[in-house]
Amino acid sequence: MAADAPTPRYVVASSPDRPSLRRVEPYAFTYTMHCKGRWQGREPLEVFAAEFKMNPPAYYEEALADGRITVNDRSVEPGQILKNGDVIRHRAHRHEPPVPGARIGVVGLSPKVLAVDKPPGLPMHPCGSYHFNTLTSLLREDFAPRSFRADADGAARGRRREIVLAAMTLDRRGSSKT
């Protein structure tokens, strides 16, 4: 989860000799995590170097030193040990991979269900390197203020590329309820 949720800025680029691609302009994103049991009694640098291998340990040393990684919203002190209840935040500059820029076609719509034709290569929900370039995020942009829960059962059985999305209502605080 993130402490901040930037507003995505999408760019769809196409040319005659290439299919269109949807890109998200780079943005700052704050990852928020709670100290896991296996992290307790260890230093933050040791945890990041061992568990988050997408960056070299030198990156995490620099991020800890300049305050991009904090524990309980405070800079990390040399030799600091993680303990139960600690909240760790990592502010990072994100570049998402592009996805196909094809329009998401609506196959069916009712007060409770939206069925769409999902382009291949477009992730269903935020995962890995994708936060905004996903079907649920793009539908959230088009059908705000609702959020969506993906049910890929039909696609898993090989029926077309139809993905049924069950709409969920939002309470006043913005948390989802079924």
mmCIF file of C-alpha atoms in Angstrom:
data_model
loop_
_atom_site.group_PDB
_atom_site.id
_atom_site.type_symbol
_atom_site.label_atom_id
_atom_site.label_comp_id
_atom_site.label_asym_id
_atom_site.label_seq_id
_atom_site.Cartn_x
_atom_site.Cartn_y
_atom_site.Cartn_z
ATOM 1 C CA MET A 1 0.000 0.000 0.000
ATOM 2 C CA ALA A 2 1.055 3.538 -0.578
ATOM 3 C CA ALA A 3 0.926 6.531 1.705
ATOM 4 C CA ASP A 4 0.253 8.695 -1.319
ATOM 5 C CA ALA A 5 -1.542 7.881 -4.533
ATOM 6 C CA PRO A 6 -0.377 10.136 -7.365
ATOM 7 C CA THR A 7 -2.747 10.934 -10.194
ATOM 8 C CA PRO A 8 -1.549 9.004 -13.234
ATOM 9 C CA ARG A 9 -0.859 10.830 -16.467
ATOM 10 C CA TYR A 10 -1.344 8.502 -19.413
ATOM 11 C CA VAL A 11 0.197 8.967 -22.845
ATOM 12 C CA VAL A 12 -0.902 6.804 -25.778
ATOM 13 C CA ALA A 13 1.629 6.843 -28.590
ATOM 14 C CA SER A 14 1.169 5.230 -31.976
ATOM 15 C CA SER A 15 2.846 5.232 -35.357
ATOM 16 C CA PRO A 16 1.948 3.665 -38.706
ATOM 17 C CA ASP A 17 4.579 0.932 -38.376
ATOM 18 C CA ARG A 18 3.979 0.034 -34.696
ATOM 19 C CA PRO A 19 0.932 -0.767 -32.562
ATOM 20 C CA SER A 20 -0.093 1.900 -30.063
ATOM 21 C CA LEU A 21 1.317 1.767 -26.548
ATOM 22 C CA ARG A 22 -0.096 3.278 -23.373
ATOM 23 C CA ARG A 23 2.534 4.765 -21.081
ATOM 24 C CA VAL A 24 2.338 6.332 -17.653
ATOM 25 C CA GLU A 25 4.588 9.310 -17.089
ATOM 26 C CA PRO A 26 7.196 8.597 -14.368
ATOM 27 C CA TYR A 27 6.035 9.441 -10.863
ATOM 28 C CA ALA A 28 7.070 9.318 -7.205
ATOM 29 C CA PHE A 29 5.438 6.557 -5.179
ATOM 30 C CA THR A 30 5.670 5.707 -1.474
ATOM 31 C CA TYR A 31 5.597 2.047 -0.537
ATOM 32 C CA THR A 32 4.386 1.448 3.001
ATOM 33 C CA MET A 33 5.027 -1.809 4.826
ATOM 34 C CA HIS A 34 4.806 -3.060 8.392
ATOM 35 C CA CYS A 35 7.743 -4.849 9.978
ATOM 36 C CA LYS A 36 7.387 -8.585 9.364
ATOM 37 C CA GLY A 37 8.379 -11.075 12.044
ATOM 38 C CA ARG A 38 11.404 -12.264 10.064
ATOM 39 C CA TRP A 39 12.661 -8.646 9.864
ATOM 40 C CA GLN A 40 12.587 -8.056 13.627
ATOM 41 C CA GLY A 41 16.031 -7.749 15.176
ATOM 42 C CA ARG A 42 17.655 -6.874 11.829
ATOM 43 C CA GLU A 43 18.900 -3.577 10.403
ATOM 44 C CA PRO A 44 16.845 -1.985 7.576
ATOM 45 C CA LEU A 45 19.748 -2.185 5.092
ATOM 46 C CA GLU A 46 20.125 -5.911 5.715
ATOM 47 C CA VAL A 47 16.378 -6.436 5.161
ATOM 48 C CA PHE A 48 16.204 -4.378 1.960
ATOM 49 C CA ALA A 49 19.354 -5.954 0.485
ATOM 50 C CA ALA A 50 18.104 -9.490 1.211
ATOM 51 C CA GLU A 51 14.389 -9.136 0.411
ATOM 52 C CA PHE A 52 14.171 -6.478 -2.312
ATOM 53 C CA LYS A 53 16.725 -7.507 -4.905
ATOM 54 C CA MET A 54 15.450 -5.249 -7.699
ATOM 55 C CA ASN A 55 18.085 -2.715 -6.608
ATOM 56 C CA PRO A 56 21.688 -3.270 -5.468
ATOM 57 C CA PRO A 57 22.541 -2.803 -1.764
ATOM 58 C CA ALA A 58 24.304 0.491 -2.639
ATOM 59 C CA TYR A 59 20.941 1.937 -3.759
ATOM 60 C CA TYR A 60 19.386 1.107 -0.382
ATOM 61 C CA GLU A 61 22.385 2.554 1.496
ATOM 62 C CA GLU A 62 21.885 5.826 -0.387
ATOM 63 C CA ALA A 63 18.079 5.776 0.109
ATOM 64 C CA LEU A 64 18.504 5.227 3.852
ATOM 65 C CA ALA A 65 21.105 8.006 4.082
ATOM 66 C CA ASP A 66 19.045 10.613 2.213
ATOM 67 C CA GLY A 67 15.708 9.796 3.882
ATOM 68 C CA ARG A 68 13.862 8.065 1.039
ATOM 69 C CA ILE A 69 13.506 5.081 3.368
ATOM 70 C CA THR A 70 12.143 5.874 6.823
ATOM 71 C CA VAL A 71 11.084 3.884 9.874
ATOM 72 C CA ASN A 72 8.097 5.275 11.774
ATOM 73 C CA ASP A 73 8.359 8.420 9.606
ATOM 74 C CA ARG A 74 11.858 9.184 10.914
ATOM 75 C CA SER A 75 15.248 8.919 9.261
ATOM 76 C CA VAL A 76 17.002 5.651 9.962
ATOM 77 C CA GLU A 77 19.860 5.928 12.465
ATOM 78 C CA PRO A 78 23.067 3.913 11.934
ATOM 79 C CA GLY A 79 22.713 0.539 13.653
ATOM 80 C CA GLN A 80 18.946 0.928 14.121
ATOM 81 C CA ILE A 81 17.182 -2.401 14.649
ATOM 82 C CA LEU A 82 13.667 -3.120 13.388
ATOM 83 C CA LYS A 83 11.056 -4.154 15.922
ATOM 84 C CA ASN A 84 7.431 -5.249 16.016
ATOM 85 C CA GLY A 85 5.061 -2.429 15.042
ATOM 86 C CA ASP A 86 7.576 -0.452 12.964
ATOM 87 C CA VAL A 87 6.185 1.142 9.804
ATOM 88 C CA ILE A 88 8.681 1.353 6.954
ATOM 89 C CA ARG A 89 8.200 3.720 4.032
ATOM 90 C CA HIS A 90 10.195 3.784 0.830
ATOM 91 C CA ARG A 91 9.676 6.709 -1.560
ATOM 92 C CA ALA A 92 10.741 5.678 -5.047
ATOM 93 C CA HIS A 93 10.718 7.071 -8.573
ATOM 94 C CA ARG A 94 8.602 4.719 -10.715
ATOM 95 C CA HIS A 95 8.753 3.991 -14.436
ATOM 96 C CA GLU A 96 6.055 1.529 -15.511
ATOM 97 C CA PRO A 97 6.508 -0.615 -18.605
ATOM 98 C CA PRO A 98 4.186 0.323 -21.476
ATOM 99 C CA VAL A 99 1.105 -1.780 -22.262
ATOM 100 C CA PRO A 100 -0.959 -2.126 -25.450
ATOM 101 C CA GLY A 101 -2.829 1.102 -26.123
ATOM 102 C CA ALA A 102 -5.901 -0.612 -27.576
ATOM 103 C CA ARG A 103 -9.195 0.711 -26.327
ATOM 104 C CA ILE A 104 -10.907 -1.414 -23.684
ATOM 105 C CA GLY A 105 -14.207 -2.445 -25.236
ATOM 106 C CA VAL A 106 -17.321 -2.773 -23.097
ATOM 107 C CA VAL A 107 -19.051 -6.090 -23.886
ATOM 108 C CA GLY A 108 -21.874 -5.741 -21.373
ATOM 109 C CA LEU A 109 -22.983 -3.391 -18.621
ATOM 110 C CA SER A 110 -25.583 -3.720 -15.875
ATOM 111 C CA PRO A 111 -26.020 -1.938 -12.529
ATOM 112 C CA LYS A 112 -23.847 -4.615 -10.846
ATOM 113 C CA VAL A 113 -21.554 -6.057 -13.524
ATOM 114 C CA LEU A 114 -19.296 -4.635 -16.200
ATOM 115 C CA ALA A 115 -17.906 -7.063 -18.804
ATOM 116 C CA VAL A 116 -15.028 -5.885 -20.973
ATOM 117 C CA ASP A 117 -12.807 -7.175 -23.759
ATOM 118 C CA LYS A 118 -9.359 -6.989 -22.115
ATOM 119 C CA PRO A 119 -6.471 -6.411 -24.538
ATOM 120 C CA PRO A 120 -3.755 -9.080 -24.262
ATOM 121 C CA GLY A 121 -0.648 -7.914 -22.415
ATOM 122 C CA LEU A 122 -2.583 -5.638 -20.057
ATOM 123 C CA PRO A 123 -2.249 -6.804 -16.414
ATOM 124 C CA MET A 124 -5.521 -7.301 -14.524
ATOM 125 C CA HIS A 125 -4.518 -5.518 -11.309
ATOM 126 C CA PRO A 126 -1.514 -3.744 -9.756
ATOM 127 C CA CYS A 127 1.397 -6.167 -9.475
ATOM 128 C CA GLY A 128 5.159 -6.155 -9.945
ATOM 129 C CA SER A 129 6.187 -3.160 -12.054
ATOM 130 C CA TYR A 130 2.589 -2.196 -12.840
ATOM 131 C CA HIS A 131 0.572 0.126 -10.640
ATOM 132 C CA PHE A 132 -1.480 2.284 -13.027
ATOM 133 C CA ASN A 133 -1.083 0.451 -16.351
ATOM 134 C CA THR A 134 -3.601 -2.227 -15.311
ATOM 135 C CA LEU A 135 -7.178 -3.045 -16.269
ATOM 136 C CA THR A 136 -8.618 -2.195 -12.853
ATOM 137 C CA SER A 137 -6.750 1.136 -12.703
ATOM 138 C CA LEU A 138 -7.820 2.123 -16.221
ATOM 139 C CA LEU A 139 -11.443 1.201 -15.491
ATOM 140 C CA ARG A 140 -11.257 3.154 -12.235
ATOM 141 C CA GLU A 141 -10.275 6.197 -14.327
ATOM 142 C CA ASP A 142 -13.201 5.643 -16.705
ATOM 143 C CA PHE A 143 -15.836 4.685 -14.130
ATOM 144 C CA ALA A 144 -14.796 6.694 -11.045
ATOM 145 C CA PRO A 145 -15.629 6.795 -8.161
ATOM 146 C CA ARG A 146 -16.263 3.025 -8.186
ATOM 147 C CA SER A 147 -13.463 0.532 -7.767
ATOM 148 C CA PHE A 148 -13.404 -2.947 -9.212
ATOM 149 C CA ARG A 149 -12.604 -6.481 -8.149
ATOM 150 C CA ALA A 150 -11.440 -8.716 -10.972
ATOM 151 C CA ASP A 151 -13.007 -12.129 -11.515
ATOM 152 C CA ALA A 152 -11.017 -13.859 -14.253
ATOM 153 C CA ASP A 153 -12.858 -17.192 -13.964
ATOM 154 C CA GLY A 154 -14.238 -17.013 -17.507
ATOM 155 C CA ALA A 155 -10.851 -16.198 -19.007
ATOM 156 C CA ALA A 156 -9.191 -18.971 -17.005
ATOM 157 C CA ARG A 157 -11.413 -21.493 -18.807
ATOM 158 C CA GLY A 158 -10.374 -20.065 -22.169
ATOM 159 C CA ARG A 159 -13.610 -18.281 -23.103
ATOM 160 C CA ARG A 160 -12.712 -15.220 -25.159
ATOM 161 C CA ARG A 161 -10.898 -12.430 -23.359
ATOM 162 C CA GLU A 162 -13.938 -11.329 -21.441
ATOM 163 C CA ILE A 163 -13.216 -10.415 -17.883
ATOM 164 C CA VAL A 164 -16.153 -9.790 -15.609
ATOM 165 C CA LEU A 165 -15.644 -7.071 -13.055
ATOM 166 C CA ALA A 166 -17.899 -6.896 -10.032
ATOM 167 C CA ALA A 167 -18.419 -3.285 -9.042
ATOM 168 C CA MET A 168 -17.908 -2.422 -5.412
ATOM 169 C CA THR A 169 -19.284 0.651 -3.709
ATOM 170 C CA LEU A 170 -17.093 2.987 -1.730
ATOM 171 C CA ASP A 171 -17.930 4.213 1.705
ATOM 172 C CA ARG A 172 -17.266 7.813 2.734
ATOM 173 C CA ARG A 173 -13.646 7.048 3.722
ATOM 174 C CA GLY A 174 -12.901 5.535 0.309
ATOM 175 C CA SER A 175 -12.445 1.966 1.532
ATOM 176 C CA SER A 176 -14.158 -0.738 -0.491
ATOM 177 C CA LYS A 177 -17.125 -2.787 0.697
ATOM 178 C CA THR A 178 -18.719 -5.767 -1.006
#
